[in-house]
Coordinates of C-alpha atoms and ligand atoms in Angstrom, one line a residue:
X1 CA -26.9 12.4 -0.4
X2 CA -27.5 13.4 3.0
X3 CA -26.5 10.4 4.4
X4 CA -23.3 10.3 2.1
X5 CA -22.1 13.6 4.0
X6 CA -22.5 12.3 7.3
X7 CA -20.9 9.1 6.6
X8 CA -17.9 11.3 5.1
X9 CA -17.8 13.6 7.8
X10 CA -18.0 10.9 10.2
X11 CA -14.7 9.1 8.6
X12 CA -12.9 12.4 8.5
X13 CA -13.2 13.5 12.3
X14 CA -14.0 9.8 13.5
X15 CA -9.9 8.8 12.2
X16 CA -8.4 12.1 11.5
X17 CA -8.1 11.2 7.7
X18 CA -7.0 13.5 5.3
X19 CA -9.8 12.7 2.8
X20 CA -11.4 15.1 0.5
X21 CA -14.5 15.2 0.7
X22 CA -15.0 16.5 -2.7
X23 CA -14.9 13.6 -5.2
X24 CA -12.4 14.4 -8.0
X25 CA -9.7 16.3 -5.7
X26 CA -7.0 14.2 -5.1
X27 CA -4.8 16.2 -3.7
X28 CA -4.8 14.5 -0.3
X29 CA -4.4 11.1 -1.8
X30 CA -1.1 9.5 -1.1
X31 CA -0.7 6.2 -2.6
X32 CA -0.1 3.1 0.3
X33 CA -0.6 5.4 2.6
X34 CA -4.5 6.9 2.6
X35 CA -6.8 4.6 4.1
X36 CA -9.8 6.2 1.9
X37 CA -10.5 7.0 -1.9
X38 CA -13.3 8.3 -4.3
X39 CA -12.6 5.4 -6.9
X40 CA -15.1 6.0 -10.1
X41 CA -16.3 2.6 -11.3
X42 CA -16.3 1.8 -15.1
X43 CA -19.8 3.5 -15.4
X44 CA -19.1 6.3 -13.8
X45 CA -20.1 6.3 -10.5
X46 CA -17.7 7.4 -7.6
X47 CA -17.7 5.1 -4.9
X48 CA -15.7 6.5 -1.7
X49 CA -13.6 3.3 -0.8
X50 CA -12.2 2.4 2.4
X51 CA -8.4 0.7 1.6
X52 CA -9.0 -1.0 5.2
X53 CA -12.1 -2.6 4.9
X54 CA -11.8 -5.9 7.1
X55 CA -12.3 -8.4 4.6
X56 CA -11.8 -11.8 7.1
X57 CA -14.6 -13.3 6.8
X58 CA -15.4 -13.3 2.3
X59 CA -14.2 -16.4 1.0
X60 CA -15.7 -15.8 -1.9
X61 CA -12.5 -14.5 -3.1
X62 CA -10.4 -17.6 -2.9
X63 CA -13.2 -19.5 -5.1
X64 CA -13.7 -16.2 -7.7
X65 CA -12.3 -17.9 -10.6
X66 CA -15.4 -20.4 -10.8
X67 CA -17.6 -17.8 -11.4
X68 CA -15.5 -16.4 -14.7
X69 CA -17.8 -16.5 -17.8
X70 CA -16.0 -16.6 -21.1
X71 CA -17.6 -14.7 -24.3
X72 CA -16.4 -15.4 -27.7
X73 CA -16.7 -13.2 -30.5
X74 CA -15.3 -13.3 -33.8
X75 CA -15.8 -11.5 -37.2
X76 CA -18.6 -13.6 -38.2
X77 CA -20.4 -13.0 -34.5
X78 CA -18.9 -9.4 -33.3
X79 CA -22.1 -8.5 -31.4
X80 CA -23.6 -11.1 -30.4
X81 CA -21.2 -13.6 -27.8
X82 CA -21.0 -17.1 -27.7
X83 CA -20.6 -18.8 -24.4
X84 CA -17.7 -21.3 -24.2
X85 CA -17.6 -23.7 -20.9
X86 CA -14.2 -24.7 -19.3
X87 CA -14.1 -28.4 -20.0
X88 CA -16.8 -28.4 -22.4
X89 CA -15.9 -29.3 -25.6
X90 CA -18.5 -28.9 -27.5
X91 CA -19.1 -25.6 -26.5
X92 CA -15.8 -24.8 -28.4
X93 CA -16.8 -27.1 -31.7
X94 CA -20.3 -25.7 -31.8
X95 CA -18.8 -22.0 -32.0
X96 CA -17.0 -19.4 -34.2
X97 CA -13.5 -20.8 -32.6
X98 CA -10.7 -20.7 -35.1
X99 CA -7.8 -22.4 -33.9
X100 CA -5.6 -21.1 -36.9
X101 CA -6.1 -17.4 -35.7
X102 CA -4.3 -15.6 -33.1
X103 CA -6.5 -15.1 -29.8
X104 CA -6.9 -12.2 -27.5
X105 CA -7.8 -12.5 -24.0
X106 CA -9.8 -9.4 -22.3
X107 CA -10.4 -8.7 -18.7
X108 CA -12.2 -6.0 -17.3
X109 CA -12.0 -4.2 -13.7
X110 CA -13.9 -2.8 -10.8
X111 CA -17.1 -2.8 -12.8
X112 CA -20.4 -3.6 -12.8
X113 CA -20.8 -4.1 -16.6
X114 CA -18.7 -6.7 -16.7
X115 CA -18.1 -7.9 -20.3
X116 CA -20.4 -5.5 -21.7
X117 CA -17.9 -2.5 -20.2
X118 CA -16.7 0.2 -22.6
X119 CA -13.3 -0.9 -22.9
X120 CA -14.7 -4.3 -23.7
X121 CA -16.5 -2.7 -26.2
X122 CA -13.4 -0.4 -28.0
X123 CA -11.1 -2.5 -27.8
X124 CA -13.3 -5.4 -29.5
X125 CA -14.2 -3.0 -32.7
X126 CA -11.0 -1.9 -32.7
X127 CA -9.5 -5.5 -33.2
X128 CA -11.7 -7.0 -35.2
X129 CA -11.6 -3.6 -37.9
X130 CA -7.5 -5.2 -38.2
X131 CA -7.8 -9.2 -38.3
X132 CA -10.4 -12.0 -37.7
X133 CA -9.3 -12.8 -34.1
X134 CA -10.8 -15.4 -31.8
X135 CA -11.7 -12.6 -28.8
X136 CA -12.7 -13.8 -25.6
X137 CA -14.1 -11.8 -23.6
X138 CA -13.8 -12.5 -19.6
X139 CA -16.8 -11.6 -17.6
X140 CA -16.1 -11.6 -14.1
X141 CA -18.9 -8.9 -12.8
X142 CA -20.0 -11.9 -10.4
X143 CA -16.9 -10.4 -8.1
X144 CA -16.4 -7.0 -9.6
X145 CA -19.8 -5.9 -8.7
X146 CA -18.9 -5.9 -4.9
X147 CA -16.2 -4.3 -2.8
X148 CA -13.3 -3.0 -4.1
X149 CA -11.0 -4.6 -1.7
X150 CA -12.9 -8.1 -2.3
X151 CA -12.2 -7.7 -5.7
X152 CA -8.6 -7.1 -5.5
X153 CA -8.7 -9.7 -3.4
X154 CA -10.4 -12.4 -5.9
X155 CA -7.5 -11.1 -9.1
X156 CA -5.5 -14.3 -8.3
X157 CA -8.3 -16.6 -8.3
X158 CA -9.9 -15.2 -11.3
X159 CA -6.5 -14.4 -12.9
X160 CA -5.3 -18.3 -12.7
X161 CA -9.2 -19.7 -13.7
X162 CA -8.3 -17.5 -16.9
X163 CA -5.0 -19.3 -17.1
X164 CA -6.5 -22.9 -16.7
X165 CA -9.2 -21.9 -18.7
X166 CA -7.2 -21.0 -21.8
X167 CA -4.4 -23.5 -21.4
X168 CA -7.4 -26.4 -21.8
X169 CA -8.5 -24.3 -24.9
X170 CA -5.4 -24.3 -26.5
X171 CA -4.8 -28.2 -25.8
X172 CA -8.3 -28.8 -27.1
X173 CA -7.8 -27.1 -30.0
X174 CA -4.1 -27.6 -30.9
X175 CA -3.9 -24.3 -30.6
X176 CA -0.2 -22.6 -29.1
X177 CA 0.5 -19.8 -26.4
X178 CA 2.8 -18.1 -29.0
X179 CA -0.4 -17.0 -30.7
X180 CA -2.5 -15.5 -27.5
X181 CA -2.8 -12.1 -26.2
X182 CA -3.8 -11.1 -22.6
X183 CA -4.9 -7.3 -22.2
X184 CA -6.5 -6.0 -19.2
X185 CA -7.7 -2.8 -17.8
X186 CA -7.1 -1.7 -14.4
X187 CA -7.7 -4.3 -12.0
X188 CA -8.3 -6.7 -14.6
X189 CA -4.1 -5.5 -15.5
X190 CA -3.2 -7.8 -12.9
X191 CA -5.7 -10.5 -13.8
X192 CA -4.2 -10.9 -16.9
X193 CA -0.8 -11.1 -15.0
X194 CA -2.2 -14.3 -12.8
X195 CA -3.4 -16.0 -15.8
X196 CA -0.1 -15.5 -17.5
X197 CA 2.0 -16.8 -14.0
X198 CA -0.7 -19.7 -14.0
X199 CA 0.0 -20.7 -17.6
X200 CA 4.0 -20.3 -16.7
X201 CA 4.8 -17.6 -18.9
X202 CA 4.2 -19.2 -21.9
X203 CA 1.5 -16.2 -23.3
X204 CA 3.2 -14.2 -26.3
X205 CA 2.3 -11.3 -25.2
X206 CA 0.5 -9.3 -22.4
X207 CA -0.4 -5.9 -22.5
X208 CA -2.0 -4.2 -19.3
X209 CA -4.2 -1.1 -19.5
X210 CA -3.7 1.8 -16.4
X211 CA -2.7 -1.5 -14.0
X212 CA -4.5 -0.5 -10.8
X213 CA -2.9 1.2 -8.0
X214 CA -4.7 1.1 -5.1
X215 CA -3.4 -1.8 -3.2
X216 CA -1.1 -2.9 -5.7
X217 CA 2.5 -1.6 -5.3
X218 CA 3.5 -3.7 -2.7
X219 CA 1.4 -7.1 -4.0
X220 CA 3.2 -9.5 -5.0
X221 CA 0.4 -11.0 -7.4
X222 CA 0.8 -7.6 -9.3
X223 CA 1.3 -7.7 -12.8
X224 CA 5.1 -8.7 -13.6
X225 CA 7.7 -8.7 -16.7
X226 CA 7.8 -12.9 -15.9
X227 CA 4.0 -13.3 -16.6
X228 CA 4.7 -13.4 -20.3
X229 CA 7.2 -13.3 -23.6
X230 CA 6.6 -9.6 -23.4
X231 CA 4.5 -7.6 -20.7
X232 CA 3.8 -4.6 -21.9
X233 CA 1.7 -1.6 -19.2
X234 CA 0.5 1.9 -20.5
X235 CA -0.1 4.6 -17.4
X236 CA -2.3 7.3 -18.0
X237 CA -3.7 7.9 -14.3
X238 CA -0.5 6.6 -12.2
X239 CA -0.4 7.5 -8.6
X240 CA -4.1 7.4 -8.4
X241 CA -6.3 5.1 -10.0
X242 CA -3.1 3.3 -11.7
X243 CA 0.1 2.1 -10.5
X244 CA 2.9 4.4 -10.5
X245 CA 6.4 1.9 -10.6
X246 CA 7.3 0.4 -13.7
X247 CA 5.6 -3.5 -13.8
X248 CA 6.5 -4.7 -17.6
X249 CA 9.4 -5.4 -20.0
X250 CA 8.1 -1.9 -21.6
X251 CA 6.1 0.6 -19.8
X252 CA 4.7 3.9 -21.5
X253 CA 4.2 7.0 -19.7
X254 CA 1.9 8.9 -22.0
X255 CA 1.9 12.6 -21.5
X256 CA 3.8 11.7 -18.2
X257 CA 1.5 9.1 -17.1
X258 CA -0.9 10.3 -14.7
X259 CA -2.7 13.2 -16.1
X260 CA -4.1 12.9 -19.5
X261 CA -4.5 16.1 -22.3
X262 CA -8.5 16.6 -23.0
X263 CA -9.5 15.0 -19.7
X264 CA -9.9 17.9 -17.0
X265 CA -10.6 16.5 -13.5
X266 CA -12.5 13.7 -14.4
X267 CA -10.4 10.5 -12.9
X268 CA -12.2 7.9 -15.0
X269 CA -11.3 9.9 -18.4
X270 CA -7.2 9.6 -17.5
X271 CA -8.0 6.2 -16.8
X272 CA -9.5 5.6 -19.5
X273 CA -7.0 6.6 -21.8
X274 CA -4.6 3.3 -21.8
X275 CA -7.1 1.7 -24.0
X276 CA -8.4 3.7 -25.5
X277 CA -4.7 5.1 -26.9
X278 CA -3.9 1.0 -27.4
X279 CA -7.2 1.0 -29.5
X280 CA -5.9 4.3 -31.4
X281 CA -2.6 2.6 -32.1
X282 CA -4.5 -0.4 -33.7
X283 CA -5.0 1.4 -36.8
X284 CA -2.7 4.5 -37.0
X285 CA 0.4 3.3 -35.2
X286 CA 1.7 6.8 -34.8
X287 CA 1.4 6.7 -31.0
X288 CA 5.3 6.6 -31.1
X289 CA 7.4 7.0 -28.0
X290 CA 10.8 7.6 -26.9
X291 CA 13.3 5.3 -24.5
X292 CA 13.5 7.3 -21.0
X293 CA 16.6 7.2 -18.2
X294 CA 15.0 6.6 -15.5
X295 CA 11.2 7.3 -14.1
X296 CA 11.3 10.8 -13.1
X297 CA 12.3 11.4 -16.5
X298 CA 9.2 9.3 -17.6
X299 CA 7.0 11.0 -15.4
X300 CA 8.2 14.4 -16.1
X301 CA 7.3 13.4 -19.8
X302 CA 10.7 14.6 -21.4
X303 CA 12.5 11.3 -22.8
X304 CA 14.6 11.3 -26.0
X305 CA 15.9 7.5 -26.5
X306 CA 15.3 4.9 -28.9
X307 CA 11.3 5.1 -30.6
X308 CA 8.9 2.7 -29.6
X309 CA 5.4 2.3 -30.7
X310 CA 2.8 2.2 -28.3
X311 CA 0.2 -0.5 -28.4
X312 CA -0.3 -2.4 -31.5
X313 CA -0.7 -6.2 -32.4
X314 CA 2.6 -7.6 -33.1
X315 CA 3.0 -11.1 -30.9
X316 CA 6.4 -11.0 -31.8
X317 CA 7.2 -7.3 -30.1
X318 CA 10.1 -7.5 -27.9
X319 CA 11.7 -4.5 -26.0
X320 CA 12.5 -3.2 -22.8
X321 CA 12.2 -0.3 -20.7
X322 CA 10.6 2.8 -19.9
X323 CA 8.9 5.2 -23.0
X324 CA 6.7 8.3 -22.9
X325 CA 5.7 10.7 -25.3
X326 CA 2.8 13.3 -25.5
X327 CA -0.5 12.9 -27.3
X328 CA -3.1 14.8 -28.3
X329 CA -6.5 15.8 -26.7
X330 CA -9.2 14.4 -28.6
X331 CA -9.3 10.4 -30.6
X332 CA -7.3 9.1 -32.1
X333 CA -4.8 11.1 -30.1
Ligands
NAG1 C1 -21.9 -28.0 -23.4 O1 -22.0 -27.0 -24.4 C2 -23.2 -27.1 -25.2 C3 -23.2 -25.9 -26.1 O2 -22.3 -26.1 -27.2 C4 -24.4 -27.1 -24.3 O3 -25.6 -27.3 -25.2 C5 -24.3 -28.3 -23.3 O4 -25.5 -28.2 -22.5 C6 -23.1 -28.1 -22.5 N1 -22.9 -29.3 -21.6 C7 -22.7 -29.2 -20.3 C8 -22.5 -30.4 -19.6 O5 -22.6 -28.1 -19.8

């Protein structure tokens, strides 16, 4: 701890940063502009980040992909994973597969829990409660263990070994894109994005949790409307730990999109809450919200347009635009 208040008053008089040095105040953070950031990882812990870490000499990121393991669970195996390898066929014949049922793709972020991370875990129980889907579950914790900026760097590489990954699935099974659905949290948002531009927008659907912000707005492997039929992004932490600008056909601005009711001043907790209000909408469906103008109106939380349901399962959901509505505090919200 000691040593962490050094290091943090070091950065702050060494380059005249404007960093807090209280973790949860981000009141000094400006978005492509700070060079530092207390970013909480999936299990909690803050990590203070340095946007400017010289990442020259990692090559590991160009070669991430290869390391992407690629858990299956169905109804008949919802705890326990099976493996399936990436030109292995019979890993795919020796498993739970069912090519007749639609399949859904999950990718987590910055975390050290890889496949076993909460939202892995929710948003599993919450889809299996609905239909017997084919869910596989991307662990890429080989990567996301490490640096922030090395993982942002790796998304593409991991995003497009999803893509190939899937794409080889599908032919191996006779399987179709029409029926698959891509969702991931935070940085795994824009994974989900790579895999859909790798497998050239042929995915039914993507849906991207809280798409990180932190190096993202002016990326041009962020997640994108042309990665899929319909890409739809929920932001419950935008400006901070999610991206702010609009990246889908459809983005939801719940409770204005960046702070979330129930959540306080913890950042992971507003985070959080893109999948867990996708998991809500699973069974209830009344997460319902309304067509806004433009993004201040979004942001400010005060739209009155067309309805749109947040979230749910439809493949076949098409819209467009920008929605927001407000939720409540506690599950299912
Ligand atoms: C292919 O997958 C099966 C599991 O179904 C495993 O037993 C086998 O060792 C794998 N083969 C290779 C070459 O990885």
């Amino acid at each position: 701890m000691k040593h962490l208040v050094v290091f943090v008053a070091c950065i702050s008089l060494c380059y005249g940063s404007t960093i807090s040095r209280i973790p949860y105040d981000y009141s000094h953070y400006v978005d492509g502009e700070s060079r530092f950031i207390w970013m909480p990882r999936d299990d909690g812990e803050l990590v203070l980040v340095d946007l400017w870490e010289d990442i020259n000499n990692r090559r590991e990121s160009k070669t991430a992909g290869a390391s992407n393991l690629y858990w299956l669970y169905t109804r008949r195996n919802p705890e326990e994973y099976q493996l399936l390898i990436h030109g292995n066929e019979s890993s795919i014949i020796n498993s739970n597969f069912q090519a007749d049922k639609p399949t859904i793709v999950q990718v987590h972020g910055w975390s050290t829990t890889g496949g076993n991370s909460v939202f892995n875990r929710v948003t599993k129980k919450a889809l299996l409660e609905v239909e017997d889907y084919n869910i596989i579950v991307v662990d890429w914790r080989a990567i996301s263990t490490g640096s922030y900026v090395v993982s942002v760097n790796a998304v593409p590489s991991v995003g497009e070994s999803i893509g190939l990954f899937v794409d080889w699935l599908l032919t191996t099974t006779d399987g179709s894109w029409n029926k698959v659905h891509l969702i991931g949290f935070s940085l795994g948002a824009h994974a989900i994005g790579n895999a859909g531009r790798a497998a050239g927008g042929r995915a039914a659907r993507l849906t991207g949790f809280d798409p990180a912000g932190p190096l993202w707005r002016l990326n041009s492997n962020r997640l994108a409307s042309s990665n899929g039929q319909y890409v739809e992004a929920i932001h419950t932490n935008a400006g901070v730990m999610g991206i702010l600008i609009p990246v889908g056909d459809v983005d939801f601005y719940p409770n204005g999109g960046a702070l979330q009711p129930g959540c306080g001043a913890d950042p992971n907790c507003h985070h959080d809450r893109a999948y867990e209000f996708f998991a809500a909408s699973i069974s209830t469906g009344h997460l319902v919200g309304q067509k806004c103008e433009d993004l201040t109106e979004a942001t400010a939380g005060r739209c009155s347009g067309t309805p749109l349901s947040l979230g749910g399962t439809d493949l076949n959901k098409r819209a467009s635009g920008l929605y927001a509505m407000r939720t409540g505090d506690t599950w299912p919200f």
